[in-house]
Coordinates of C-alpha atoms (C1' of nucleotides) in Angstrom, one line a residue:
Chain A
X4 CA 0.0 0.0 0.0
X5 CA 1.5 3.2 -1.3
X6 CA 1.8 6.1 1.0
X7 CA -1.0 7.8 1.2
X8 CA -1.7 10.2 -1.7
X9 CA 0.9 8.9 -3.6
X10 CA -0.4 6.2 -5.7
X11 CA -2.7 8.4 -8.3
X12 CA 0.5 10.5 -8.6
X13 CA 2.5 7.7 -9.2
X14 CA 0.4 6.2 -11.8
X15 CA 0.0 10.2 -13.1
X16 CA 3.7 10.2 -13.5
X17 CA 3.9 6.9 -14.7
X18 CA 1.6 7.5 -17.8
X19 CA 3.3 10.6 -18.5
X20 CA 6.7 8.8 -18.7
X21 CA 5.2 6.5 -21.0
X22 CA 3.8 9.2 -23.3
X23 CA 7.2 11.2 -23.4
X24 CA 8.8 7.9 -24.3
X25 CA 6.9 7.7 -27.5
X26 CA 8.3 10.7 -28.6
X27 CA 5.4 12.0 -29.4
X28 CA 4.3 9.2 -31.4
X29 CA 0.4 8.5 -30.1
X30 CA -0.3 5.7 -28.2
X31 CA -3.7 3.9 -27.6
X32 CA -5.6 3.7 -24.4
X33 CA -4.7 -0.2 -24.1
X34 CA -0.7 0.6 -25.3
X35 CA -0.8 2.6 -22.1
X36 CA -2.4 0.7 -19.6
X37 CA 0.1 -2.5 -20.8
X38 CA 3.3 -0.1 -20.7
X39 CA 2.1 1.6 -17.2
X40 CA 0.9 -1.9 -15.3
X41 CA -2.7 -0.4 -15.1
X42 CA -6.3 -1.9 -16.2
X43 CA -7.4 -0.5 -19.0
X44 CA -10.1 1.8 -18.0
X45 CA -8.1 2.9 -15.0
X46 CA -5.6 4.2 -17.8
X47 CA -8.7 6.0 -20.1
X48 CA -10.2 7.5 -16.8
X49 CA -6.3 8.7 -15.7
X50 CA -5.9 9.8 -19.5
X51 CA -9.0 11.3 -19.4
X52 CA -8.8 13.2 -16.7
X53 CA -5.3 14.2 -17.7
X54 CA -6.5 15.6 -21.6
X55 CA -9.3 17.8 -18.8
X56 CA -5.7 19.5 -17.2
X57 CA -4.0 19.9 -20.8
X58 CA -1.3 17.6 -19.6
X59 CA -2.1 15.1 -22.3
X60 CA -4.2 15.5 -25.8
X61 CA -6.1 13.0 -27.9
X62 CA -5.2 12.9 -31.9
X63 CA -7.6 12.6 -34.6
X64 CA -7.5 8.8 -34.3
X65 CA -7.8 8.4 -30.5
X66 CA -4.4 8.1 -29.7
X67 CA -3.3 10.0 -27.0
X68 CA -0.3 12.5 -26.9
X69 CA 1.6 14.3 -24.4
X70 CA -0.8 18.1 -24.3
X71 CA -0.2 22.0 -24.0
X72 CA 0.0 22.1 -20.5
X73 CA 2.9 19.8 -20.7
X74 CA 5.1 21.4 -23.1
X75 CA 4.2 24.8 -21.0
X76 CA 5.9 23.2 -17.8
X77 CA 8.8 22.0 -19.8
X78 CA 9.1 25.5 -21.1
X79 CA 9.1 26.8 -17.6
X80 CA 11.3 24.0 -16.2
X81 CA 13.8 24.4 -19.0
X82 CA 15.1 27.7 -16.8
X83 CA 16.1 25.2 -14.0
X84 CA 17.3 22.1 -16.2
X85 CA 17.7 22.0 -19.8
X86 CA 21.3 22.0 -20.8
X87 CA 20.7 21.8 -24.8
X88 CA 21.9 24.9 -25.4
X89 CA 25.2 24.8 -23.1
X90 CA 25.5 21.3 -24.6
X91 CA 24.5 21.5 -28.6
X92 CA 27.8 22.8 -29.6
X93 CA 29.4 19.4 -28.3
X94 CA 26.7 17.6 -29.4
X95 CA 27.5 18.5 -32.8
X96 CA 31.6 18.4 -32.5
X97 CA 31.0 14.7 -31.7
X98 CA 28.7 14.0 -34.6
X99 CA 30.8 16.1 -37.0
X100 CA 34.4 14.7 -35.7
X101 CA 33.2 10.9 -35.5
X102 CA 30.5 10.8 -38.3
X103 CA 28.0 8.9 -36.1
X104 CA 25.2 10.0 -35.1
X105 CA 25.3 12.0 -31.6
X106 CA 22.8 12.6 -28.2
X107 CA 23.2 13.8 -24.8
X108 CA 21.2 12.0 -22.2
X109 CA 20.4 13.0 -19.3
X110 CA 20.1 10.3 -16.1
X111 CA 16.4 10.2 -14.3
X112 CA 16.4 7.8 -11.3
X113 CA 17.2 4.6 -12.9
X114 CA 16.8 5.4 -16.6
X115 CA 18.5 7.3 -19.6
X116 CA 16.2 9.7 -21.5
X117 CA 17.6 11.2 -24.7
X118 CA 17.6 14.7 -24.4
X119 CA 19.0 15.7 -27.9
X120 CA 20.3 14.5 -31.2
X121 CA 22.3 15.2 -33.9
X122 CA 22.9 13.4 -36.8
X123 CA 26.0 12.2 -38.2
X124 CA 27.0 12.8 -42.2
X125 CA 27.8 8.9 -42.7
X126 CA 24.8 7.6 -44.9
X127 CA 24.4 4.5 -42.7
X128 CA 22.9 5.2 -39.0
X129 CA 21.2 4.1 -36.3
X130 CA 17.5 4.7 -35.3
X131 CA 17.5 3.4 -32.3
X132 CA 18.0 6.9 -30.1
X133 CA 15.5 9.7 -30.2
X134 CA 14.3 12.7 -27.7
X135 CA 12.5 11.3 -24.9
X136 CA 13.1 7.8 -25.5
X137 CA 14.3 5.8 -22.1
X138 CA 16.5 3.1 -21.1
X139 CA 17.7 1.4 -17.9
X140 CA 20.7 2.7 -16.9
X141 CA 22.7 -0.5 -17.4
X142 CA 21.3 -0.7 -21.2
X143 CA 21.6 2.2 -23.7
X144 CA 25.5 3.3 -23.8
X145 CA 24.4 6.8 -22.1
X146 CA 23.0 4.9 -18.9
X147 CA 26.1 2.8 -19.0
X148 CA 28.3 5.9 -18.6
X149 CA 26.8 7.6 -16.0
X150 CA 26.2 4.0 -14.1
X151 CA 30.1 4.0 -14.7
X152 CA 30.7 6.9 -13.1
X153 CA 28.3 6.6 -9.9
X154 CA 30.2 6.4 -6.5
X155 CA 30.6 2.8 -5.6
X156 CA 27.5 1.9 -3.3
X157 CA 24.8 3.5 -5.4
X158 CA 26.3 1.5 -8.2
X159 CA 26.3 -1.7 -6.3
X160 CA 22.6 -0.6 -4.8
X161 CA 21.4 -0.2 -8.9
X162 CA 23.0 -3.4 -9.5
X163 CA 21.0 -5.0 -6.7
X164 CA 17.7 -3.9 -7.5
X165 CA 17.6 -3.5 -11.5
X166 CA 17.0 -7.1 -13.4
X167 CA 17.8 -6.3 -16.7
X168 CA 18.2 -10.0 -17.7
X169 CA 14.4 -10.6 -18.0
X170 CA 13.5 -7.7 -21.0
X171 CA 16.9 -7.3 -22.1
X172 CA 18.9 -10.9 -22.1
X173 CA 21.4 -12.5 -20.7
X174 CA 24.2 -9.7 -21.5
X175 CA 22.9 -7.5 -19.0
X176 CA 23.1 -10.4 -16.0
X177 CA 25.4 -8.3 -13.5
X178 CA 28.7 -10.1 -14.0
X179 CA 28.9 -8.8 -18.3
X180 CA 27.4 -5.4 -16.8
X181 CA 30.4 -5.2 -13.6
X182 CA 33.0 -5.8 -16.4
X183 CA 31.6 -3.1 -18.9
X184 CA 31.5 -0.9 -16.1
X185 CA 34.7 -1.9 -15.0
X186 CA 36.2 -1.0 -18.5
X187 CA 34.4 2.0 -19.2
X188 CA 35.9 3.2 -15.4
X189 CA 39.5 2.4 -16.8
X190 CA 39.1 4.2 -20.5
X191 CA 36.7 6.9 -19.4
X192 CA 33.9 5.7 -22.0
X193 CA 31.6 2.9 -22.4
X194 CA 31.0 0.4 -25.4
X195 CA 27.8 -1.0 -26.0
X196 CA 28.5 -3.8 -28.4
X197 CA 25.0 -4.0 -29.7
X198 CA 23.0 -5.1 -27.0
X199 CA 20.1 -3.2 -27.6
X200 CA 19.3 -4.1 -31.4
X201 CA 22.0 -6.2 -32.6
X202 CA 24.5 -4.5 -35.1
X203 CA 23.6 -1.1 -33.5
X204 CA 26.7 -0.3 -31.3
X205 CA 27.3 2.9 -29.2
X206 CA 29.9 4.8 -26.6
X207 CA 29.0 7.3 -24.5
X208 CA 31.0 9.4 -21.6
X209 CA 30.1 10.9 -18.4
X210 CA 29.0 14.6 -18.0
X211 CA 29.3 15.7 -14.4
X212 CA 26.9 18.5 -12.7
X213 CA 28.7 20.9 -10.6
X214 CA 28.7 18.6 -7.3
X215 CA 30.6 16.1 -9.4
X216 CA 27.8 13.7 -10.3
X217 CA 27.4 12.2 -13.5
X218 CA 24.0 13.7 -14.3
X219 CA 24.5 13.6 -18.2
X220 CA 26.2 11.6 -21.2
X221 CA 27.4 12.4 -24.8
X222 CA 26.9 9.6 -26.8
X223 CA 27.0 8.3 -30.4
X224 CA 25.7 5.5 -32.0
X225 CA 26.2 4.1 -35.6
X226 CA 26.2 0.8 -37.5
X227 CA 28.9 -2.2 -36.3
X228 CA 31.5 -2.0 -38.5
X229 CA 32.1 1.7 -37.9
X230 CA 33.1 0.6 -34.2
X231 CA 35.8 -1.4 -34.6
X232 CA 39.1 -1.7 -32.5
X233 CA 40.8 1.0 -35.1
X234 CA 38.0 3.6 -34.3
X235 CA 37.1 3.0 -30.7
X236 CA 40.0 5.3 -29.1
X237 CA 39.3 7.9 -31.7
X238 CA 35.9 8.1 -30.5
X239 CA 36.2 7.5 -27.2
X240 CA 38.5 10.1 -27.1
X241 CA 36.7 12.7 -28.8
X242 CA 33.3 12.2 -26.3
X243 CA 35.6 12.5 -23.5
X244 CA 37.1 15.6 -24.6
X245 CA 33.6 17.2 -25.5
X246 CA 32.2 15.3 -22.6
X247 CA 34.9 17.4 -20.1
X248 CA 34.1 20.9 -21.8
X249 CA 30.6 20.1 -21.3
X250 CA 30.9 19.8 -17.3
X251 CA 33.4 22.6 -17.2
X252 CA 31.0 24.8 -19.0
X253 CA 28.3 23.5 -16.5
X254 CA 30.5 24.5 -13.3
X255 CA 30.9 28.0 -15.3
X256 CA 27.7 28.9 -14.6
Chain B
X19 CA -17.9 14.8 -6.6
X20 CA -15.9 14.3 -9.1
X21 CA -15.5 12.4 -12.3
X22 CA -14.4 9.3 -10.6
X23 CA -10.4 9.4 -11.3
X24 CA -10.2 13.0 -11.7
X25 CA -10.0 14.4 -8.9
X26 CA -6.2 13.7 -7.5
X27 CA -5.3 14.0 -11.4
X28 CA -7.2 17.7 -11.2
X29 CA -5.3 18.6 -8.0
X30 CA -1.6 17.7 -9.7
X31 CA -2.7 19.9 -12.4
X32 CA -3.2 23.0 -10.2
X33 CA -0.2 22.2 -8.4
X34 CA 2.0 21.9 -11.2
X35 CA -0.2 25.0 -12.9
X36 CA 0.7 26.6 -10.2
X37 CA 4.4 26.2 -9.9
X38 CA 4.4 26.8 -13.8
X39 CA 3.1 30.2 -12.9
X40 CA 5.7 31.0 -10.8
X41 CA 8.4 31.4 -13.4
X42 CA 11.1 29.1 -11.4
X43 CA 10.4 31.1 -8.0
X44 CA 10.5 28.1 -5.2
X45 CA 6.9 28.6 -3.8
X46 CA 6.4 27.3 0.0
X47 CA 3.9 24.7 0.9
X48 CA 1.7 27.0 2.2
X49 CA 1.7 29.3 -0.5
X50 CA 0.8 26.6 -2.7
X51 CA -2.5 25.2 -0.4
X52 CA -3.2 29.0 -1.1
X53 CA -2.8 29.1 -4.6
X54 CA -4.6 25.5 -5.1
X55 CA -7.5 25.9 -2.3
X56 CA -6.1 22.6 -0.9
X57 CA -5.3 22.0 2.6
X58 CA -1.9 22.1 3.8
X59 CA -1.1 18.8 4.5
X60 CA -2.9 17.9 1.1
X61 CA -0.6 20.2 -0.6
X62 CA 2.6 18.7 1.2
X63 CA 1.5 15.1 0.0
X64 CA 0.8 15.8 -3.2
X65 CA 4.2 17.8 -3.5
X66 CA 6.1 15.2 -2.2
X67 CA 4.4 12.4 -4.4
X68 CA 5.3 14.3 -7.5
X69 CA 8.8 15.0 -6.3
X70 CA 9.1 11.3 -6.4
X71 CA 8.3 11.5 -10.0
X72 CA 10.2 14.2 -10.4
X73 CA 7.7 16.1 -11.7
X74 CA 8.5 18.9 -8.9
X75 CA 12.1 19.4 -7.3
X76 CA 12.4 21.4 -3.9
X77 CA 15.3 23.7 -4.0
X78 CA 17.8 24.1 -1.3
X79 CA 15.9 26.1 1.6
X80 CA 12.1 24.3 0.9
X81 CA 10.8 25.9 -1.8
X82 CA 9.0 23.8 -4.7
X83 CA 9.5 24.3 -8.1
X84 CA 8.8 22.1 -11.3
X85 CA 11.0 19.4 -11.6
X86 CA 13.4 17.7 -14.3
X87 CA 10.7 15.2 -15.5
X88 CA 8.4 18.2 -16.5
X89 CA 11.3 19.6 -18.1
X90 CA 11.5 16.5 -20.3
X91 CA 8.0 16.1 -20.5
X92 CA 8.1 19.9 -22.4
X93 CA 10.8 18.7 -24.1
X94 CA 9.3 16.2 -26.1
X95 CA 5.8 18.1 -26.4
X96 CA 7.3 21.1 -27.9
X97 CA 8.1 18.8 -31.4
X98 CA 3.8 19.5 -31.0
X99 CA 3.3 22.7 -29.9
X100 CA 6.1 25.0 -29.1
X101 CA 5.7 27.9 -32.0
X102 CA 8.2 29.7 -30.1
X103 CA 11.3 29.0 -32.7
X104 CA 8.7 29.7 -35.7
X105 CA 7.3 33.3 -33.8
X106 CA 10.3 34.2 -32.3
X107 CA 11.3 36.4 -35.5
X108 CA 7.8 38.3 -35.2
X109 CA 8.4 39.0 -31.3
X110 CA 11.3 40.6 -31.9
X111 CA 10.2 42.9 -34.7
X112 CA 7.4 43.7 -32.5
X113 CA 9.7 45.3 -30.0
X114 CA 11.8 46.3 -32.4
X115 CA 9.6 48.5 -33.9
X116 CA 7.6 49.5 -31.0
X117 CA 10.7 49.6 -28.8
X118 CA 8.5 48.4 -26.2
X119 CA 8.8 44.6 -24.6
X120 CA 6.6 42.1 -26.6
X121 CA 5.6 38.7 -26.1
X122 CA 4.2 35.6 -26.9
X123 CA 1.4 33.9 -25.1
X124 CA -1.2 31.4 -26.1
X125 CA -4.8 30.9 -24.9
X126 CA -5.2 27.5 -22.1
X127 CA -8.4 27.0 -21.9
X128 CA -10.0 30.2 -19.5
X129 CA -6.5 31.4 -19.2
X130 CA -3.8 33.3 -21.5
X131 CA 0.0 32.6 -20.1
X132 CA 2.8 33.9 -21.6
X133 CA 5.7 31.5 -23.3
X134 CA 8.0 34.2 -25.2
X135 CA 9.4 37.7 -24.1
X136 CA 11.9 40.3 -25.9
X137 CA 12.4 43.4 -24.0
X138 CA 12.4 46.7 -25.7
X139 CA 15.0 48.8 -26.0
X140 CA 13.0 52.2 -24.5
X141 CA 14.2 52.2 -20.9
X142 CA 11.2 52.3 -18.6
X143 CA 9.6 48.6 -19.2
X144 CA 7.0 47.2 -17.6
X145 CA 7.6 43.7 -15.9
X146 CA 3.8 42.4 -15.6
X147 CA 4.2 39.8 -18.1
X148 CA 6.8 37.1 -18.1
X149 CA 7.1 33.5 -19.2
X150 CA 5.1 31.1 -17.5
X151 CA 2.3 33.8 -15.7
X152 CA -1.3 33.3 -16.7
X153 CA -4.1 35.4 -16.7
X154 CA -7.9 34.9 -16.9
X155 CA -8.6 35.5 -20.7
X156 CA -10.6 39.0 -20.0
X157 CA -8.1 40.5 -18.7
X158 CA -4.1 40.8 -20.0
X159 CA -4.3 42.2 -23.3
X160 CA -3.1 38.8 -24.6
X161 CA -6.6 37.2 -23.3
X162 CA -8.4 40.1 -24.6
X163 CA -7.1 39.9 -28.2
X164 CA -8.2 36.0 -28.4
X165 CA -11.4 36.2 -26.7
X166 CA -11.9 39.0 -28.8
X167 CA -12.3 36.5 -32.2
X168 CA -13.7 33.7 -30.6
X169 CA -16.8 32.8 -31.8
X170 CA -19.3 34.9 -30.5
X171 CA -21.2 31.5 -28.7
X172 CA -18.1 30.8 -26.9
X173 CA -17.0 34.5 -26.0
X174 CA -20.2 34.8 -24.4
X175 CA -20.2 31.5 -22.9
X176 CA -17.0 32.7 -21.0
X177 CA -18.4 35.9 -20.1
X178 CA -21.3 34.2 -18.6
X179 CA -18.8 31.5 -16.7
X180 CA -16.3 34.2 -15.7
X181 CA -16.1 36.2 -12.4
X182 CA -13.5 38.9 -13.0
X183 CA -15.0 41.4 -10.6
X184 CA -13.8 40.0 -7.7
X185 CA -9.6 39.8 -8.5
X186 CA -9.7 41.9 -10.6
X187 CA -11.9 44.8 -10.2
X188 CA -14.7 46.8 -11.9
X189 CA -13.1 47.6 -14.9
X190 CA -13.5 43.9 -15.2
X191 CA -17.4 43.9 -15.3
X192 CA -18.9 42.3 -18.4
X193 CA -20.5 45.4 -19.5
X194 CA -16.9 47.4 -20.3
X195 CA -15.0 44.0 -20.8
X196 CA -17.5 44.0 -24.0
X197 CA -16.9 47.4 -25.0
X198 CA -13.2 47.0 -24.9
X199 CA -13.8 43.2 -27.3
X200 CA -16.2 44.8 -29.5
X201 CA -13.4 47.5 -29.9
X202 CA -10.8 44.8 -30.7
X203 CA -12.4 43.4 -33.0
X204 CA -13.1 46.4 -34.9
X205 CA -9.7 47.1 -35.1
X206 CA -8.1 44.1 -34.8
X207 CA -6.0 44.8 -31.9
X208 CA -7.4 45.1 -28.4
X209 CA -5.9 47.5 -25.6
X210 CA -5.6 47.0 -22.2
X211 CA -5.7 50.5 -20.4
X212 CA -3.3 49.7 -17.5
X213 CA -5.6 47.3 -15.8
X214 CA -3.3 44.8 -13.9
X215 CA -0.8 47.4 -12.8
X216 CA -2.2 51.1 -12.8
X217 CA 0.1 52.7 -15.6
X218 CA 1.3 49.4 -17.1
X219 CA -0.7 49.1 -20.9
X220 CA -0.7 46.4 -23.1
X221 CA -2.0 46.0 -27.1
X222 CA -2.4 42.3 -28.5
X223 CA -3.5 41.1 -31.4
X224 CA -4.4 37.2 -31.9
X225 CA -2.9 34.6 -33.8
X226 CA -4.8 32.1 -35.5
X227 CA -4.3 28.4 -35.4
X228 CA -4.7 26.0 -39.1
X229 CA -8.5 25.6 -38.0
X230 CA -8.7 29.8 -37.8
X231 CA -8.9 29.7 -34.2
X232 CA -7.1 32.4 -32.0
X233 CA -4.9 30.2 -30.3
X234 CA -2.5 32.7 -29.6
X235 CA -1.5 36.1 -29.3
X236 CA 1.6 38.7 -30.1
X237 CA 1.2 41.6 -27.5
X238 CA 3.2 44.8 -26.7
X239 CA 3.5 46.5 -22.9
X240 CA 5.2 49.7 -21.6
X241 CA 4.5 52.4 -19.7
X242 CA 1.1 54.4 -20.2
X243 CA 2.8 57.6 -21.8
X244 CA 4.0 55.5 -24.5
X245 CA 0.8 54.2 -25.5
X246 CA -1.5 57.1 -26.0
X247 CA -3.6 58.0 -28.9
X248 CA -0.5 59.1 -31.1
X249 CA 1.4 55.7 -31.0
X250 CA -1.7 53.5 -30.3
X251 CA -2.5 53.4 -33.9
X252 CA 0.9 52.2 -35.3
X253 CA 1.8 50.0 -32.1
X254 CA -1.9 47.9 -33.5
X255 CA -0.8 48.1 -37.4
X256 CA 2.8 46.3 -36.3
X257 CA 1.0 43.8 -33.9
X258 CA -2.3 43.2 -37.1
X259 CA 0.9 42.6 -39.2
X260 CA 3.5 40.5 -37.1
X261 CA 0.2 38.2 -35.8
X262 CA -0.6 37.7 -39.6
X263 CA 2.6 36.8 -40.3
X264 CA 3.0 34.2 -37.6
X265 CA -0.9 33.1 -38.5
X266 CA 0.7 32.3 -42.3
X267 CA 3.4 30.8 -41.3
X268 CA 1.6 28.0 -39.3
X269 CA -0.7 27.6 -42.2
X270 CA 2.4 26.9 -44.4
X271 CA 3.4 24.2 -41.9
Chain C
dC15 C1' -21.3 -11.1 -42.7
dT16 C1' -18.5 -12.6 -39.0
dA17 C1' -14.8 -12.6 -35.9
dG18 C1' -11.4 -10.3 -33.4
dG19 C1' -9.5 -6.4 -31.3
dG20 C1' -10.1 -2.2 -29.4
dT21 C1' -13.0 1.2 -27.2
dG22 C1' -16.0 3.6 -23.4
dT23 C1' -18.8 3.1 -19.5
dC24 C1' -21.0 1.0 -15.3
dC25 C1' -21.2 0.4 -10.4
dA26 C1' -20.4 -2.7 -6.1
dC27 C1' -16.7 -2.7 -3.4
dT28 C1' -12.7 -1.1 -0.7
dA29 C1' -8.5 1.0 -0.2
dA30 C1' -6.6 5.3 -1.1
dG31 C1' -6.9 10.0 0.2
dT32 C1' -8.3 13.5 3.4
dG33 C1' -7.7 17.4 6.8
dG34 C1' -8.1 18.8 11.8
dA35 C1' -5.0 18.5 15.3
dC36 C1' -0.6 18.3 17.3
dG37 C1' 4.3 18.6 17.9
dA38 C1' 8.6 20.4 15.9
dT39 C1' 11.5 23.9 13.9
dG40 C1' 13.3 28.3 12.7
dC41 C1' 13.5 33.1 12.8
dG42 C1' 13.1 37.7 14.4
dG43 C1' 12.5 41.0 18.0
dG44 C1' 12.9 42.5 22.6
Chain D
dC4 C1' 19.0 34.4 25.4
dC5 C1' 14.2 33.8 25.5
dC6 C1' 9.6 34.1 23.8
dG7 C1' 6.2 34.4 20.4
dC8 C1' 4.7 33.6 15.9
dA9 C1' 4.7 31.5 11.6
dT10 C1' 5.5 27.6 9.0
dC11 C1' 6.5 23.0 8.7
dG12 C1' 5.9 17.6 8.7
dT13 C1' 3.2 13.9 10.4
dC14 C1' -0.6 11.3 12.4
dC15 C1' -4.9 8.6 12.0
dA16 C1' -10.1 8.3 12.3
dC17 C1' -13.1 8.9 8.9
dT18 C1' -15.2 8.8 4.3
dT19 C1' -15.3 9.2 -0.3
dA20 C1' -12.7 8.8 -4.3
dG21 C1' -10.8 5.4 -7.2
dT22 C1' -10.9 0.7 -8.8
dG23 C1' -11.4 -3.1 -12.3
dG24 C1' -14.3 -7.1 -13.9
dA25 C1' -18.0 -7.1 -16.8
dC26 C1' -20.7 -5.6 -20.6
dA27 C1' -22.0 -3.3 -24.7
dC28 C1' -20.5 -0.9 -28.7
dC29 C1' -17.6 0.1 -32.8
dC30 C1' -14.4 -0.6 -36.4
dT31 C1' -11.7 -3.2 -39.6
dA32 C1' -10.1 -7.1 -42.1
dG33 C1' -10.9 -11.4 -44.2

DNA sequence: CTAGGGTGTCCACTAAGTGGACGATGCGGG
DNA sequence: CCCGCATCGTCCACTTAGTGGACACCCTAG
């Protein structure tokens, strides 16, 4: 039993989440209710009453869509947290220097959510990033980073609690993840060796807020063969380096 | 009684409304009971429940204040409805040529609030309007200039619905809230006679949506000696003119 | 025309949500 | 340094808001 006056926000939040991941793609009342754990007309009376507040909207085929009201809280919000701006110019430096398509993430609890994107000028790229999508942390290359770069116990406590193994495969048991971890710690970066859809690799670095915590990631993602051992330092070095003028920028202001 | 399912869902959208409204000033617990008409302890539950979204952050001495998770939220919604990047050309040649502050806002159902501001380059400004405040449609010249070209079924509807009076005063009545319409739309433009802050004006004239709805506005503020009958005229033929241009360029999209 | 999948709504049931009260904390003024 | 006031967080008896299984309706594809 959730404490009290909690659970309606929970689920609230929870159907939000599940909106923003679609990326603004609409989803139907059922889609909801099976991504959010809900029964289906507690998920259309939640929606409902959500499309009454402006938070979400319905489209011309019944979908439903993050609303107004939403985007006019982000606008607000961005004041506070949105680092595109500080960020874009790296952003694009990775994409233009490695070719690959590029994103900054940003960490929320235990998930990545792709904050930005930038497309890279080889012809051959990877879909599998886009704003607002999410990831655990121990799955997308950006979660992997900042799960990197976590002290010690909160690591170990993520590890503890997250099973990744179930939706994700055997790859993400915690003895692969400890090692990638372990690596990306050593070299600075992470390698995802396509674990998410197979062929589609990415590395990402860390981007630390100004108490030192990794709060953010560069990334890029691109096709297999474009990560091989003769690029990987090339690219790992260049999201460190825009990775690092990133967080000094961030402690600049 | 509510809709069944609505009524926590109606609270988190005053709430976050509220906070939204705030412009990123932390608001106390109490002050957002106030703001809500929700009990204290009702407030502090609610607060706390969507700060375990993330929905709301508290800042370092108490104070809420919309959290990263709306920040993403708007994020993802503004691919749908932020016409800030398309507008932002005709806000600035608004103050430009008027040399007074001008902004965007856009209609939310009963209420106007304001997403864009350029300040103008005479040196007494006004500082009623800024991103994220909302008014009651009858009354910042925003609100005016959309109610203004709403059908007449649905002006009068709100008219009907809508107690000004009280917060706002008698200038507020329905009887010189229709003159000052019926003026609008005679001209295009509506004024707004220093009726939030006693010598703070405002002229606004609506945008319209693809479905010819005034969904938003482009409105001009300063002090009242800039806005008298010499300047009124020209201050309405840039705002008819910049609106029109936005209006085309969402039709084009 | 039929079947299947998706939708919206109903309402008996109960668990989630409420708010008055109380104690704690912090700040400012004397 | 102490006291008063304002604001805060939490408690829990009470009640009503929220729930989800069931049903009817709608739409589309074969």
């Amino acid at each position: 039993m959730a404490e009290q006056g909690a659970q309606v926000v929970a689920r609230v939040g929870a159907v939000l989440r599940v909106l923003s991941a679609a990326a603004g793609t609409p989803a139907s009342t059922s889609r909801v209710a099976e991504a959010t754990g809900l029964t289906r007309p507690t998920a259309h009376r939640l929606l409902s009453a959500l499309a009454g507040e402006g938070l979400v909207d319905r489209d011309a085929d019944g979908g439903w869509v993050l609303g107004p009201e939403a985007y006019i809280l982000g606008a607000v919000a961005a004041d506070r947290y949105d680092i595109t701006e500080l960020a874009r110019d790296a952003v694009r430096a990775v994409a233009h220097a490695t070719g690959e398509s590029a994103f900054l993430s940003a960490r929320r609890g235990d998930e990545s959510v792709c904050l930005l994107r930038e497309e890279g000028s080889f012809p051959i790229r990877s879909h599998v990033l886009y704003e607002g999508i999410r990831f655990p942390l121990g799955v997308a290359s950006a979660g992997l980073a900042m799960l990197a770069m976590l002290p010690e116990a909160e690591r170990e406590a993520y590890l503890a609690r997250a099973d990744l193994v179930a939706e994700w495969g055997p790859a993400h048991a915690t003895a692969p993840l400890r090692a990638r971890l372990a690596a990306g710690r050593a070299t600075g970066y992470v390698v995802n060796p396509g674990l998410i859809v197979e062929g589609s690799w990415g590395m990402a670095a860390a981007v630390f807020d100004a108490a030192g915590r990794p709060a953010w990631a560069l990334s890029a993602t691109g096709v297999e063969s474009r990560f091989g051992p003769d690029r990987q330092g090339e690219i790992g070095r260049v999201l460190l380096e825009q990775a690092h003028a990133v967080t000094q920028r961030l402690r600049a202001r």
